[in-house]
Short mmCIF file of C-alpha atoms in Angstrom, two decimals:
data_model
loop_
_atom_site.label_atom_id
_atom_site.label_comp_id
_atom_site.label_asym_id
_atom_site.label_seq_id
_atom_site.Cartn_x
_atom_site.Cartn_y
_atom_site.Cartn_z
CA MET D 6 -44.76 -29.24 -26.53
CA THR D 7 -41.30 -28.92 -28.01
CA ASP D 8 -41.75 -25.16 -28.45
CA ILE D 9 -42.90 -24.68 -24.85
CA ALA D 10 -39.94 -26.66 -23.49
CA THR D 11 -37.50 -24.66 -25.62
CA ARG D 12 -38.88 -21.35 -24.41
CA ALA D 13 -38.78 -22.49 -20.80
CA THR D 14 -35.16 -23.62 -21.13
CA ARG D 15 -34.16 -20.23 -22.56
CA GLY D 16 -35.87 -18.39 -19.74
CA VAL D 17 -38.69 -17.02 -21.93
CA ALA D 18 -41.99 -16.43 -20.15
CA SER D 19 -44.45 -19.24 -20.69
CA PRO D 20 -48.08 -18.56 -21.62
CA GLY D 21 -48.95 -19.18 -17.98
CA GLY D 22 -47.08 -16.06 -16.95
CA ARG D 23 -43.96 -16.32 -14.71
CA ARG D 24 -40.48 -16.25 -16.26
CA ARG D 25 -38.27 -19.19 -15.35
CA LEU D 26 -34.57 -18.85 -14.57
CA ASN D 27 -32.01 -20.56 -16.79
CA GLY D 28 -31.39 -24.09 -15.59
CA GLY D 29 -32.97 -23.38 -12.21
CA GLY D 30 -30.13 -20.94 -11.34
CA PRO D 31 -29.92 -18.86 -8.16
CA ARG D 32 -32.72 -16.44 -7.45
CA ALA D 33 -32.14 -12.74 -6.85
CA GLY D 34 -32.52 -13.23 -3.11
CA THR D 35 -29.78 -15.84 -3.07
CA ILE D 36 -27.44 -13.56 -5.00
CA PHE D 37 -28.21 -10.72 -2.61
CA ALA D 38 -27.43 -12.99 0.36
CA PHE D 39 -23.95 -13.62 -1.04
CA VAL D 40 -23.33 -9.94 -1.84
CA ILE D 41 -24.53 -8.37 1.39
CA PRO D 42 -21.65 -9.65 3.62
CA PHE D 43 -19.25 -7.63 1.46
CA PHE D 44 -21.51 -4.75 0.49
CA LEU D 45 -22.69 -3.81 3.99
CA PRO D 46 -19.20 -3.47 5.58
CA PHE D 47 -18.00 -1.71 2.40
CA VAL D 48 -20.68 0.93 2.81
CA LEU D 49 -20.39 1.28 6.58
CA PHE D 50 -16.60 1.23 6.94
CA TYR D 51 -15.48 2.74 3.62
CA LEU D 52 -18.08 4.83 1.81
CA VAL D 53 -19.57 6.40 4.93
CA PRO D 54 -16.20 7.44 6.45
CA VAL D 55 -15.03 8.78 3.08
CA GLY D 56 -18.22 10.75 2.67
CA TYR D 57 -17.96 12.08 6.22
CA ALA D 58 -14.34 13.14 5.65
CA LEU D 59 -15.35 14.98 2.47
CA TRP D 60 -18.15 16.72 4.35
CA GLN D 61 -15.87 17.73 7.22
CA SER D 62 -13.24 19.04 4.79
CA VAL D 63 -15.60 21.74 3.49
CA ARG D 64 -16.61 22.89 6.98
CA VAL D 65 -14.97 25.65 9.01
CA VAL D 66 -15.25 26.77 12.62
CA ARG D 67 -16.31 30.38 13.17
CA ARG D 68 -16.57 32.37 16.38
CA THR D 69 -18.87 35.17 17.40
CA GLY D 70 -17.62 37.88 19.68
CA GLY D 71 -13.87 37.45 19.22
CA GLN D 72 -11.45 34.73 20.26
CA TYR D 73 -13.42 33.70 23.35
CA GLY D 74 -16.82 33.91 21.70
CA THR D 75 -19.20 31.10 20.90
CA SER D 76 -17.95 28.78 18.19
CA TYR D 77 -20.08 27.29 15.45
CA THR D 78 -19.38 25.17 12.38
CA THR D 79 -20.53 26.27 8.96
CA PHE D 80 -19.91 25.58 5.28
CA GLY D 81 -16.57 27.00 4.16
CA GLY D 82 -16.16 25.74 0.62
CA PHE D 83 -12.52 25.19 -0.29
CA GLU D 84 -11.12 27.25 2.58
CA GLN D 85 -9.63 24.23 4.34
CA TYR D 86 -7.98 23.06 1.11
CA THR D 87 -6.49 26.51 0.59
CA LYS D 88 -4.91 26.28 4.03
CA VAL D 89 -3.52 22.85 3.20
CA PHE D 90 -1.84 24.06 0.01
CA GLN D 91 -0.43 27.08 1.87
CA ASN D 92 0.96 24.93 4.68
CA ASP D 93 4.74 24.61 4.40
CA GLU D 94 4.78 21.66 6.80
CA PHE D 95 2.46 19.75 4.49
CA TRP D 96 4.69 20.25 1.45
CA SER D 97 7.78 19.40 3.49
CA SER D 98 6.19 16.12 4.56
CA VAL D 99 5.13 15.36 0.98
CA GLY D 100 8.66 16.05 -0.29
CA ARG D 101 10.15 13.88 2.45
CA ILE D 102 7.82 10.99 1.69
CA GLY D 103 8.43 11.45 -2.04
CA LEU D 104 12.17 11.04 -1.50
CA PHE D 105 11.43 8.03 0.68
CA GLY D 106 9.37 6.39 -2.06
CA ILE D 107 11.77 7.13 -4.90
CA VAL D 108 14.56 5.27 -3.08
CA GLN D 109 12.79 2.69 -0.93
CA VAL D 110 10.21 1.32 -3.38
CA PRO D 111 12.64 0.39 -6.21
CA VAL D 112 15.11 -1.14 -3.74
CA MET D 113 12.41 -3.18 -2.01
CA LEU D 114 10.86 -4.43 -5.25
CA PHE D 115 14.24 -5.27 -6.77
CA VAL D 116 15.16 -7.36 -3.72
CA ALA D 117 11.73 -9.03 -3.81
CA LEU D 118 12.16 -9.82 -7.51
CA VAL D 119 15.64 -11.28 -7.01
CA ILE D 120 14.41 -13.50 -4.17
CA ALA D 121 11.41 -14.64 -6.23
CA LEU D 122 13.66 -15.52 -9.17
CA LEU D 123 16.04 -17.43 -6.90
CA LEU D 124 13.15 -19.39 -5.40
CA ASP D 125 11.92 -20.23 -8.89
CA THR D 126 15.25 -21.55 -10.14
CA PRO D 127 15.82 -25.32 -10.04
CA LEU D 128 19.35 -24.74 -8.74
CA LEU D 129 18.21 -23.61 -5.29
CA ARG D 130 17.64 -26.21 -2.61
CA LEU D 131 15.51 -25.97 0.52
CA LYS D 132 13.11 -23.65 -1.31
CA SER D 133 10.36 -23.97 1.26
CA VAL D 134 12.73 -22.90 4.06
CA PHE D 135 13.94 -19.86 2.12
CA ARG D 136 10.39 -18.93 1.11
CA ILE D 137 9.11 -19.04 4.68
CA THR D 138 12.16 -17.14 5.91
CA ALA D 139 11.68 -14.39 3.32
CA PHE D 140 7.95 -14.11 4.04
CA MET D 141 8.20 -14.30 7.82
CA PRO D 142 8.83 -10.55 8.46
CA TYR D 143 5.44 -9.78 6.89
CA ALA D 144 3.80 -11.80 9.67
CA VAL D 145 5.19 -9.32 12.23
CA PRO D 146 2.82 -6.38 12.89
CA GLY D 147 4.22 -3.07 11.68
CA VAL D 148 4.34 -1.46 15.11
CA ILE D 149 6.11 -4.47 16.62
CA ALA D 150 8.64 -4.44 13.78
CA ALA D 151 9.29 -0.73 14.33
CA ILE D 152 9.80 -1.28 18.08
CA MET D 153 12.19 -4.14 17.40
CA TRP D 154 14.26 -2.10 14.93
CA SER D 155 14.24 0.94 17.22
CA TYR D 156 15.97 -1.26 19.78
CA LEU D 157 18.61 -2.11 17.17
CA TYR D 158 19.01 1.58 16.26
CA SER D 159 19.29 2.90 19.82
CA PRO D 160 22.88 3.89 20.73
CA GLN D 161 22.29 2.93 24.38
CA LEU D 162 20.77 -0.51 23.75
CA SER D 163 21.78 -1.82 20.35
CA PRO D 164 24.40 -4.59 20.12
CA VAL D 165 24.71 -3.72 16.42
CA VAL D 166 25.73 -0.15 17.23
CA ASP D 167 28.20 -1.42 19.83
CA LEU D 168 29.72 -3.80 17.28
CA LEU D 169 30.05 -1.10 14.63
CA ASN D 170 31.49 1.33 17.16
CA GLY D 171 34.04 -1.30 18.09
CA ILE D 172 35.40 -1.39 14.53
CA GLY D 173 35.42 2.40 14.24
CA LEU D 174 32.35 3.04 12.07
CA LYS D 175 30.32 4.94 14.72
CA PRO D 176 26.91 4.95 12.96
CA ASP D 177 24.08 7.27 13.96
CA PHE D 178 20.95 5.56 12.69
CA LEU D 179 18.72 8.15 14.37
CA GLY D 180 20.62 11.22 13.17
CA PRO D 181 19.01 13.91 10.99
CA GLY D 182 20.53 12.52 7.80
CA ALA D 183 19.85 8.85 8.50
CA VAL D 184 16.56 8.58 10.35
CA LEU D 185 14.48 8.65 7.15
CA TRP D 186 16.48 5.74 5.76
CA SER D 187 16.23 3.91 9.06
CA ALA D 188 12.46 4.04 8.63
CA ALA D 189 12.89 2.95 5.00
CA ASN D 190 14.91 -0.05 6.16
CA ILE D 191 12.08 -1.12 8.47
CA SER D 192 9.54 -0.87 5.64
CA THR D 193 11.80 -2.78 3.28
CA TRP D 194 12.37 -5.55 5.81
CA LEU D 195 8.66 -5.72 6.56
CA TRP D 196 7.19 -5.72 3.04
CA THR D 197 9.79 -7.42 0.83
CA GLY D 198 8.42 -10.89 1.58
CA TYR D 199 4.86 -9.85 0.75
CA ASN D 200 5.88 -8.52 -2.67
CA MET D 201 8.13 -11.52 -3.23
CA LEU D 202 5.18 -13.88 -2.69
CA ILE D 203 3.09 -12.08 -5.33
CA MET D 204 5.93 -12.26 -7.86
CA PHE D 205 6.73 -15.86 -6.99
CA SER D 206 3.09 -16.87 -7.45
CA ALA D 207 3.16 -15.29 -10.91
CA LEU D 208 6.34 -17.18 -11.75
CA GLN D 209 4.73 -20.46 -10.75
CA SER D 210 2.01 -19.96 -13.35
CA ILE D 211 4.47 -19.79 -16.28
CA PRO D 212 4.41 -22.99 -18.38
CA GLN D 213 7.59 -25.03 -18.06
CA GLU D 214 7.58 -25.60 -21.82
CA LEU D 215 8.81 -22.04 -22.34
CA TYR D 216 11.92 -22.73 -20.27
CA GLU D 217 12.57 -26.00 -22.08
CA ALA D 218 12.30 -24.30 -25.47
CA ALA D 219 14.63 -21.51 -24.36
CA LYS D 220 17.20 -24.04 -23.13
CA LEU D 221 17.04 -25.85 -26.46
CA ASP D 222 17.87 -22.53 -28.11
CA GLY D 223 20.93 -22.23 -25.88
CA ALA D 224 19.57 -19.70 -23.35
CA SER D 225 21.28 -19.61 -19.96
CA ASN D 226 19.47 -19.42 -16.62
CA TRP D 227 20.36 -15.71 -16.46
CA THR D 228 18.83 -15.10 -19.91
CA ILE D 229 15.71 -17.06 -19.02
CA ALA D 230 15.29 -15.10 -15.80
CA TRP D 231 15.65 -11.56 -17.19
CA GLN D 232 14.40 -11.97 -20.75
CA ILE D 233 11.57 -14.47 -20.28
CA LYS D 234 10.42 -14.56 -16.67
CA VAL D 235 10.57 -10.85 -15.84
CA PRO D 236 8.63 -9.67 -18.93
CA ILE D 237 5.94 -12.30 -18.35
CA ILE D 238 5.37 -11.31 -14.73
CA ALA D 239 5.41 -7.58 -15.56
CA PRO D 240 1.73 -7.22 -14.50
CA SER D 241 2.62 -8.54 -11.03
CA ILE D 242 5.56 -6.15 -10.77
CA ILE D 243 3.28 -3.26 -11.74
CA LEU D 244 0.71 -4.39 -9.17
CA THR D 245 3.27 -4.53 -6.35
CA THR D 246 4.57 -1.11 -7.37
CA VAL D 247 1.08 0.38 -7.14
CA PHE D 248 0.61 -1.21 -3.71
CA SER D 249 3.98 0.20 -2.64
CA ILE D 250 3.10 3.72 -3.83
CA ILE D 251 -0.12 3.59 -1.83
CA GLY D 252 1.70 2.25 1.22
CA THR D 253 4.41 4.90 1.00
CA LEU D 254 1.93 7.76 1.10
CA GLN D 255 0.26 6.10 4.10
CA LEU D 256 3.52 5.77 6.06
CA TYR D 257 2.88 6.32 9.75
CA ALA D 258 3.81 3.48 12.13
CA GLU D 259 7.58 3.37 11.51
CA PRO D 260 8.38 7.09 11.97
CA ALA D 261 5.81 7.40 14.78
CA VAL D 262 7.59 4.69 16.78
CA LEU D 263 11.07 6.02 15.99
CA ARG D 264 9.92 9.46 17.12
CA GLN D 265 9.84 8.15 20.68
CA ILE D 266 13.64 7.71 20.65
CA SER D 267 14.71 10.35 18.13
CA SER D 268 14.28 14.11 18.25
CA ASN D 269 14.87 14.29 14.49
CA ILE D 270 11.34 13.10 13.71
CA SER D 271 8.70 15.76 14.23
CA SER D 272 4.96 15.31 14.57
CA THR D 273 4.64 16.45 10.94
CA PHE D 274 7.31 14.12 9.53
CA THR D 275 4.90 12.44 7.07
CA PRO D 276 1.53 13.62 5.67
CA ASN D 277 -0.33 11.06 7.77
CA MET D 278 1.48 12.18 10.92
CA LEU D 279 0.61 15.78 10.07
CA ALA D 280 -3.08 14.90 9.69
CA TYR D 281 -3.02 13.09 13.04
CA ALA D 282 -1.26 16.00 14.75
CA VAL D 283 -3.81 18.48 13.38
CA ALA D 284 -6.70 16.24 14.45
CA SER D 285 -5.14 15.93 17.92
CA GLY D 286 -5.47 19.71 18.16
CA ASN D 287 -9.24 19.33 17.65
CA ASN D 288 -9.04 20.80 14.14
CA TYR D 289 -10.89 17.91 12.54
CA GLN D 290 -11.94 19.88 9.48
CA GLN D 291 -8.34 20.72 8.57
CA ALA D 292 -7.26 17.13 9.23
CA ALA D 293 -10.04 15.88 6.96
CA ALA D 294 -8.87 18.21 4.19
CA ILE D 295 -5.29 16.94 4.57
CA SER D 296 -6.55 13.36 4.39
CA VAL D 297 -8.56 14.07 1.24
CA VAL D 298 -5.55 15.70 -0.44
CA ILE D 299 -3.38 12.69 0.50
CA ALA D 300 -6.02 10.37 -0.99
CA VAL D 301 -6.14 12.37 -4.22
CA ILE D 302 -2.34 12.40 -4.54
CA THR D 303 -2.28 8.65 -3.90
CA PHE D 304 -4.91 8.03 -6.56
CA VAL D 305 -3.21 10.24 -9.15
CA LEU D 306 0.23 8.68 -8.63
CA SER D 307 -0.92 5.06 -8.48
CA PHE D 308 -3.40 5.32 -11.35
CA GLY D 309 -0.99 7.38 -13.46
CA PHE D 310 1.82 4.88 -12.91
CA MET D 311 -0.47 1.97 -13.74
CA ARG D 312 -1.68 3.57 -16.97
CA LEU D 313 1.83 4.57 -18.05
CA THR D 314 3.45 1.21 -17.38
CA SER D 315 0.52 -0.76 -18.78
CA LYS D 316 0.78 1.08 -22.09
CA ARG D 317 4.53 0.53 -22.30
CA ALA D 318 4.14 -3.14 -21.42
CA GLY D 319 1.34 -3.53 -23.93
CA LEU D 320 -1.12 -4.71 -21.31
#
């Protein structure tokens, strides 16, 4: 009897036949019921569209009988990708967005880190008010934020422009040399609070004993912040950087809204805008190829950055 009970507890099949689950745990059907709410939308709204985009990117449109002949779609191999790599507008948009990311991402993450460190210090009062204030821009939809800032950038409508003109500065936020950074300012304002919250949550998980020991050794608040807190939350900083790289290459809403009031933003200003413009011309195969290339670049940059920084941080 003892041997039979032991085998049953360990999930070993009894002489009668059917295997019992450990401790009466969930059956396979129960596990499947919990997985299917995630798995089904993942397949339908992620894997299927990705697969369809890949399929469209290797298709080309041919015509019989000249320009006005009957069109048909056939397999074209890497022809669409060759056109993408030979497209000067594509490389111009990639270079523009690369410059955007090199400047905007470090500035945004540095500001987010400083705010998170200030919220974590015991010297700051009204922390909840400052935390909500810093996070509040993230609650504003991206398009609404871009419309709001476009009002502040417009020379005809903006009280900020009028004020700066009154003191002789005469800014041109929508000029050819400034419009990219005007879009960067919108993204920074919109996403700083989100990144701050991730860093602040990581700071809250650090044991207070570390700070007490550092203070006993004579460490100042500045030393504790930059030599203890920042290295410990390095994984969170890396995570927010990866998110920011992905978001930069997907930039669309801010320049698309500013394009309505500025002639210095073309329909191919960013890679995503280029893909949309090509798709609007009914060239879905070329747009799919552009989208796939953007996805590959995003993966290479984000994964490469994560591997590089993780090795240096010893993670």
